[in-house]
Coordinates of C-alpha atoms in Angstrom, one line a residue:
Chain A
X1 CA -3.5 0.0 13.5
X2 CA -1.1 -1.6 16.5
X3 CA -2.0 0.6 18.9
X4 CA -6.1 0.1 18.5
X5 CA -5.4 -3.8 18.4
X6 CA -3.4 -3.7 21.9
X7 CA -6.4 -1.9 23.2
X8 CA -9.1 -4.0 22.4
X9 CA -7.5 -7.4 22.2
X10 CA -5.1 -6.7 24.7
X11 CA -6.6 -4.3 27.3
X12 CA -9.9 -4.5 27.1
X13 CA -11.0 -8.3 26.4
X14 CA -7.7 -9.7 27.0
X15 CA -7.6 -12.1 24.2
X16 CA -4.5 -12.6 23.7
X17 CA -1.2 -11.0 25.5
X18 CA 0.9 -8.1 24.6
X19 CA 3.8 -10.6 24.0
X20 CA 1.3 -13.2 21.7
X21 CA 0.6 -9.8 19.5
X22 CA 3.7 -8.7 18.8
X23 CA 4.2 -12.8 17.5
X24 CA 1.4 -12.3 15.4
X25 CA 2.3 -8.9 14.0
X26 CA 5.7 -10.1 13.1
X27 CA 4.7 -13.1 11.0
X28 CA 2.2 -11.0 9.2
X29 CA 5.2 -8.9 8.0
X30 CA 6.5 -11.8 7.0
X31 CA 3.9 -13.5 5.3
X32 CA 2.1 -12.4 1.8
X33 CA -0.5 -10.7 2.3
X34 CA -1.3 -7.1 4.4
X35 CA -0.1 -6.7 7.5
X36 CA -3.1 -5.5 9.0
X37 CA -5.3 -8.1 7.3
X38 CA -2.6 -11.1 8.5
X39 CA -2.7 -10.1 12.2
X40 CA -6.3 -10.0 12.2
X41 CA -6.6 -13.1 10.7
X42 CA -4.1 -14.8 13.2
X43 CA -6.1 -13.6 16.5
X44 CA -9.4 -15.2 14.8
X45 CA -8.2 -18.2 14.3
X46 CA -6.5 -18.8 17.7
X47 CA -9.5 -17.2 18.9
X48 CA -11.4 -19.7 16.9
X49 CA -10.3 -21.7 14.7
X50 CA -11.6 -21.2 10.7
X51 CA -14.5 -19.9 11.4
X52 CA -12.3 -17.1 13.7
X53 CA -10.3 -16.3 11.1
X54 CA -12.9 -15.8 8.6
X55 CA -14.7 -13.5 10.8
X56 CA -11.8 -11.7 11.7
X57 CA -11.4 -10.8 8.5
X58 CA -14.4 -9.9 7.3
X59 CA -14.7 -7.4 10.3
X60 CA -11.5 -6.2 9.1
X61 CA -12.6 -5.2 5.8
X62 CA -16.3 -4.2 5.8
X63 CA -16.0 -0.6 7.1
X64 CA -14.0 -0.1 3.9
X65 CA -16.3 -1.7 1.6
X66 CA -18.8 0.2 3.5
X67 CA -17.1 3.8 3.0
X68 CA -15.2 3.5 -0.5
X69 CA -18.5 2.4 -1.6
X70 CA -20.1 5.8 -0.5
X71 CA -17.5 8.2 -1.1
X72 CA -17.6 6.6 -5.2
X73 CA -20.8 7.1 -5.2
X74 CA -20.5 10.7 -4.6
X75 CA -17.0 11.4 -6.0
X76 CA -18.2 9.4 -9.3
X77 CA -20.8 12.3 -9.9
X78 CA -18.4 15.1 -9.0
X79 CA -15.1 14.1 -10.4
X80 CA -15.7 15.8 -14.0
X81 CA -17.0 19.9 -12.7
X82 CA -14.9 22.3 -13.0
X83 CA -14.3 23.3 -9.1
X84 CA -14.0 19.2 -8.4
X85 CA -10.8 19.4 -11.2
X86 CA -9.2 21.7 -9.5
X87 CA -9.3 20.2 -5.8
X88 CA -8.1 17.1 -7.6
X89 CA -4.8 19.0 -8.7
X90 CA -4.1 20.1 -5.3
X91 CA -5.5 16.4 -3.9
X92 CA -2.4 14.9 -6.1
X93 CA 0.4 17.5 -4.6
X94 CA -1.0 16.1 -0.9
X95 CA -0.9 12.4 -2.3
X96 CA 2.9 13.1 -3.5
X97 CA 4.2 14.9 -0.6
X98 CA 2.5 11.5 1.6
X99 CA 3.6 9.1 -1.0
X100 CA 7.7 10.2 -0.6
X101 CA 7.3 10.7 3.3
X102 CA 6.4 6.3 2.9
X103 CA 9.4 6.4 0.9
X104 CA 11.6 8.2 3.1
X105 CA 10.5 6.2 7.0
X106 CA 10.9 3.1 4.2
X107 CA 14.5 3.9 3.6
X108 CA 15.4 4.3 7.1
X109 CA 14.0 0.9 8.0
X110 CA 15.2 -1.1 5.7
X111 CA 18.3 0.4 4.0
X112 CA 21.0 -1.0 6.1
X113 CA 23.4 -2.0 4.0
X114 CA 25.0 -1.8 0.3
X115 CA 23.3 -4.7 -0.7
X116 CA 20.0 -3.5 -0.1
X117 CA 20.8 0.2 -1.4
X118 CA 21.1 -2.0 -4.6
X119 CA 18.0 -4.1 -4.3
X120 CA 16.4 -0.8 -3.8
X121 CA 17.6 1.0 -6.9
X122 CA 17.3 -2.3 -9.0
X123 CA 13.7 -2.8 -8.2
X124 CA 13.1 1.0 -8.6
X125 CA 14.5 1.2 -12.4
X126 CA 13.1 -2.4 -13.2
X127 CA 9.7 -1.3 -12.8
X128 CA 9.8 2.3 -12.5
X129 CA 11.9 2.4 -16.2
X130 CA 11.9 -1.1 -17.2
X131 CA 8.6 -1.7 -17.5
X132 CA 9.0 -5.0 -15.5
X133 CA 6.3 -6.3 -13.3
X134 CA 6.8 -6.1 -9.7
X135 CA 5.9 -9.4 -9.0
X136 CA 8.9 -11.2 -10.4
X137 CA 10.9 -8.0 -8.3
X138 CA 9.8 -9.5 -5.2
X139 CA 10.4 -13.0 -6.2
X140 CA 14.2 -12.6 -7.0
X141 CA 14.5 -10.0 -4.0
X142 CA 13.5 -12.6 -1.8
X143 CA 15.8 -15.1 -3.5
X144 CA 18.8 -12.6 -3.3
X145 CA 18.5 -12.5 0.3
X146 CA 18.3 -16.2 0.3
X147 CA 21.2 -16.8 -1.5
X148 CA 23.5 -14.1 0.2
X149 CA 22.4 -16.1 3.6
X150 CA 24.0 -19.4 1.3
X151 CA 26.9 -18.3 0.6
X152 CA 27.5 -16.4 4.3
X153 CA 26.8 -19.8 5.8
X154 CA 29.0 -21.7 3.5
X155 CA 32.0 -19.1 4.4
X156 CA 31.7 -20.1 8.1
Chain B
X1 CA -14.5 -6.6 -16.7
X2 CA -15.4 -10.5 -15.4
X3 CA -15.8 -10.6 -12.0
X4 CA -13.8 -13.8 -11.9
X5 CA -10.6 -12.4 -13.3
X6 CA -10.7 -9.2 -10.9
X7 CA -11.2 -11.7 -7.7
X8 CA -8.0 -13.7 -9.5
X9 CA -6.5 -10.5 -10.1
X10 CA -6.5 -9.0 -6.3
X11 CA -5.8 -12.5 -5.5
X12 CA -2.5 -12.6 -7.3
X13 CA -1.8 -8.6 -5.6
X14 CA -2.5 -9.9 -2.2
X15 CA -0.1 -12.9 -2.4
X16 CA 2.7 -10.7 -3.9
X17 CA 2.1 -7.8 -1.0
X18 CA 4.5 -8.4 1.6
X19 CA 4.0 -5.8 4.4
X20 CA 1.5 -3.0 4.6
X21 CA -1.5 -1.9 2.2
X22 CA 1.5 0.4 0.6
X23 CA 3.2 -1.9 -0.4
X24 CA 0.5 -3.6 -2.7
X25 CA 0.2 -0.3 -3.9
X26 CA 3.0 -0.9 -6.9
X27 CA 1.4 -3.8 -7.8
X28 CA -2.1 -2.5 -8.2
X29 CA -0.5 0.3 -10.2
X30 CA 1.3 -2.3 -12.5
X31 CA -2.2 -4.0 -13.0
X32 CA -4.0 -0.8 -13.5
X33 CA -2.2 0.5 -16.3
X34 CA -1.2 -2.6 -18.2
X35 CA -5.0 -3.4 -18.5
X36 CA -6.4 0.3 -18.9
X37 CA -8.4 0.3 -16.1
X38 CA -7.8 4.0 -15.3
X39 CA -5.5 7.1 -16.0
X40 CA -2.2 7.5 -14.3
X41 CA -4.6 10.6 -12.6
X42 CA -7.3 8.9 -11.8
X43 CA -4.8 6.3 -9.8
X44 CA -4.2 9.0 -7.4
X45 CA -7.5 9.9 -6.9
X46 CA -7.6 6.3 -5.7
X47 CA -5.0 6.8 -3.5
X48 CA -5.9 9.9 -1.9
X49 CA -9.0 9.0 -1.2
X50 CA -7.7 5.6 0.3
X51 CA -5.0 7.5 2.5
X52 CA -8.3 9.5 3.9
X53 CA -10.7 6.8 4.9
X54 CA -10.5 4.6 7.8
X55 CA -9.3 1.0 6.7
X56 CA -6.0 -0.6 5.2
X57 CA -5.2 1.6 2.1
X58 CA -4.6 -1.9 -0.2
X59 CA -8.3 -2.6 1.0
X60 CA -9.6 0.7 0.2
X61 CA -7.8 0.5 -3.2
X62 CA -9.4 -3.1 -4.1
X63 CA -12.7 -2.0 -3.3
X64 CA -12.8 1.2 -5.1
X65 CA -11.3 -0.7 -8.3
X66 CA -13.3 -3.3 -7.7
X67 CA -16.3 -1.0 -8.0
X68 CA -15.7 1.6 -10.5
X69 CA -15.2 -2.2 -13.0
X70 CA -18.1 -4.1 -12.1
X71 CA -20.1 -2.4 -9.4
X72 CA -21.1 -4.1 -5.9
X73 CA -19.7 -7.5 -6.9
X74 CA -16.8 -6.2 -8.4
X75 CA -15.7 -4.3 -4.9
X76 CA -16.4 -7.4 -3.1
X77 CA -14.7 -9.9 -5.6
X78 CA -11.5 -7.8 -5.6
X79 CA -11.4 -7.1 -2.1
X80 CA -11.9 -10.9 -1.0
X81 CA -9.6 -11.9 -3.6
X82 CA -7.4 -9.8 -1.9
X83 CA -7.6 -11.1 1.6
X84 CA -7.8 -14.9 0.3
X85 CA -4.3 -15.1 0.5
X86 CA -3.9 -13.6 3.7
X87 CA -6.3 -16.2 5.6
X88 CA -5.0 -19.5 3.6
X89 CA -1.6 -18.8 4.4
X90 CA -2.1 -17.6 8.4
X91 CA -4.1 -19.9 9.1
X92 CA -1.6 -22.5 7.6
X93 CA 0.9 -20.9 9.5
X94 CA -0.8 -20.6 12.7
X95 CA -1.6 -24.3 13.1
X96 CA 1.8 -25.8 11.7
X97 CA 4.7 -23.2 11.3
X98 CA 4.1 -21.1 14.2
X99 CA 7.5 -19.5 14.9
X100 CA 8.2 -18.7 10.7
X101 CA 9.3 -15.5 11.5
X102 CA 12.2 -16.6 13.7
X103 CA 13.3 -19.0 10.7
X104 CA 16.7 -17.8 9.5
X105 CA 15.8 -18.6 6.0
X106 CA 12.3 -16.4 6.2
X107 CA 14.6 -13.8 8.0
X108 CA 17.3 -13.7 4.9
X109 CA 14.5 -13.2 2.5
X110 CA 12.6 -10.8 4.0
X111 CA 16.1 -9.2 3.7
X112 CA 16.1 -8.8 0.6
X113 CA 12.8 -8.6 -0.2
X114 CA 12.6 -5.5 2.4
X115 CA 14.3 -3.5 0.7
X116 CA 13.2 -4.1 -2.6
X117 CA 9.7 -3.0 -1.4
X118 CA 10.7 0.1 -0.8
X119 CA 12.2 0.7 -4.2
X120 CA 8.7 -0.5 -5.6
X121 CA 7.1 2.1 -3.3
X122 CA 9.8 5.1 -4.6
X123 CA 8.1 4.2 -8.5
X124 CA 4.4 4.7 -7.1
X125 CA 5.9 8.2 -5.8
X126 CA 8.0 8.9 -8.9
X127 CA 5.1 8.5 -10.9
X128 CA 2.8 10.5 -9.0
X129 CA 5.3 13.0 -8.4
X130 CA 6.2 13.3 -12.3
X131 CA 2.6 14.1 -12.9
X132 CA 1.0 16.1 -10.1
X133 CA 4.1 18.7 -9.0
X134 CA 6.6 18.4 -11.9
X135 CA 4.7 16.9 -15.6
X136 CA 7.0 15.7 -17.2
X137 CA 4.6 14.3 -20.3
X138 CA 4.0 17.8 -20.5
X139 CA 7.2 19.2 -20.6
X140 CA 8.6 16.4 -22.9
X141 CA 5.7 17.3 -25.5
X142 CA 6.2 21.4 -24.9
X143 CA 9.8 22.0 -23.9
X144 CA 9.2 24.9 -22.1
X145 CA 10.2 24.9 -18.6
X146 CA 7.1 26.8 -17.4
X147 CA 5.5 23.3 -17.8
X148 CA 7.8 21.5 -15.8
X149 CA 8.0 24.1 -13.0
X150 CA 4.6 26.0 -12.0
X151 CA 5.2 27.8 -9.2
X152 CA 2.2 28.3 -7.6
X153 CA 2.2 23.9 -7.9
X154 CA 5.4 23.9 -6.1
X155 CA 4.9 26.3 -3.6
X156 CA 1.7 24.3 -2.8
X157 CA 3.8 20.9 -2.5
X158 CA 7.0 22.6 -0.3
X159 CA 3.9 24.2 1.8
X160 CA 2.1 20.6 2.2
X161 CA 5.9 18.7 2.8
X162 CA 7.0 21.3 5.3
X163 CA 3.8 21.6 7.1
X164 CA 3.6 17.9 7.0
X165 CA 7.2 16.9 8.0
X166 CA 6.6 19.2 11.5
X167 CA 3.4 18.1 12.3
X168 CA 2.4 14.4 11.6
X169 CA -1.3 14.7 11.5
X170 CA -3.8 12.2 10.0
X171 CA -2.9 12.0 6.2
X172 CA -7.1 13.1 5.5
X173 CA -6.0 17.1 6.8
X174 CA -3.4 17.2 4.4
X175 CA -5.6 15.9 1.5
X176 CA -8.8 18.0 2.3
X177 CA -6.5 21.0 2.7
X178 CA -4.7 20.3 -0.3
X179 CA -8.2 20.2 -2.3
X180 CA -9.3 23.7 -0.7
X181 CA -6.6 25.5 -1.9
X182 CA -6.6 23.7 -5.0
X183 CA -10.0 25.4 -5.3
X184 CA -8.6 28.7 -4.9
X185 CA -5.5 28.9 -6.9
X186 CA -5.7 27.0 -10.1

């Protein structure tokens, strides 16, 4: 999505600069919510105020109301024949195979340390074995990397 | 299903989602399942079919729930609900917190939280791994190992991860090539 963004916002209407994206993409790493959706958001409303962000938005998300709409229309009709089934099987081996590839370029990123091998596994088992939601997951994630910054501070 | 509770619903998914459209992906799992919306099978469908179409997958995902529950109003409840989030907080942020991301506090939390993420990502792929290449229901209720390992199943999936790994082509070749030969050899 990055690259597409630098070319129209940056490039071509020169909206805002390469430097004021990057910002924007950052905080909408940071922020709840998805990145994609965040960034948009943030050029709308420095484009324009509420009104920017709004539309921002909504641009963002209507060619995917558009096409999910269409394609369960027709997959709807065609998800119980026979010949649909099978496509479906081999449909799930693709979705695995991309699903762990995520997993993998994930690990890399944000693995760096013991700590966060360990928030990894924890929130894996919670909700993979646990049963847990992963909502409060995120919640004490975010407060474990709170605290460890705490207690680091209070060292020095 | 009220199309009240799925805008609240998405709503509540979009405010936990902290990084890409995968990553609400857990969470919409979680959601799914607890309230029988669909079968663990019919959530991959979902997400092969978001992975293939233009548009942030978490997006696709909430308006395909969205619909198969309540129609046209139910895609666009869930899907705003998702994004509501999204704009109250940026445009909060934009106006009076604009450098948050340089905030050591944000920065320590996201540290933790990063990580954590992708643990919640590794059960989406555990579960869809445990039921499309190796079932493990199956297995469990069988005990023959035949279940557990097909081969033509996992010569399919080393063909689609090798093939995959070398050349990183839009997710929607793997997917439509993945349903051809599914055709032809189950």
């Amino acid at each position: 999505m990055l690259p597409i963004l630098d070319r129209e916002l940056v490039e071509k209407r020169k909206w805002v600069t390469e430097e004021e994206l990057m910002d924007y993409y950052a905080i909408g790493q940071s922020t709840p919510g998805i990145i994609a959706i965040n960034t948009a958001t943030f050029v709308g409303f420095k484009k324009a105020g509420i009104p920017g962000a709004i539309a921002a938005t909504l641009g963002m998300i209507s060619p995917s109301l558009v096409i999910i709409i269409l394609i369960a229309l027709f997959l709807g009709n065609f998800a119980e024949a026979p010949l649909m089934q099978k496509a479906l099987k081999g449909v799930n081996i693709a979705v695995s195979v991309l699903l762990i590839s995520s997993v993998w370029k994930f690990s890399q990123k944000t693995l760096k340390d013991i700590m966060g091998v360990l928030l990894c596994l924890a929130a894996f088992i919670a909700v993979g074995f646990g049963g847990i939601s992963p909502i409060p997951v995120v919640a004490l994630s975010a407060g474990a990397g709170i605290l460890r910054f705490l207690i680091g501070k209070n060292k020095r | 299903m009220n199309i009240l509770s799925l805008y609240l619903i998405f709503f509540k998914i979009g405010l936990f989602t902290i990084g890409g459209g995968l990553a609400a992906l857990p969470l919409l799992q979680n959601e799914a399942l607890r309230r029988n919306w669909f079968s663990q099978a019919e959530f991959f469908h979902m997400v092969a079919v978001s992975e293939s179409t233009p548009g942030p997958i978490g997006v696709n995902m909430a308006t395909y729930v969205g619909w198969e529950n309540a129609g046209l109003l139910g895609s666009l409840a869930a899907t705003f609900g998702l994004v509501t989030p999204s704009v109250i907080i940026i445009v909060i942020v934009a106006r009076y917190f604009f450098h948050i991301n340089e905030k050591p506090l944000v920065q320590s939390a996201l540290s933790g939280l990063r990580p954590a993420v992708t643990g919640l990502i590794a059960t989406a792929a555990y579960n869809v791994l445990t039921v499309a290449v190796f079932p493990l229901q199956n297995f469990l209720e069988s005990g023959l190992w035949g279940d557990l390992f097909d081969p033509v199943t996992i010569l399919l999936f080393v063909t689609i991860a090798v093939t995959y790994a070398k050349w990183k082509a839009h997710p929607i070749f793997y997917i439509a090539g993945a349903a051809l030969a599914g055709m032809i050899l189950f």
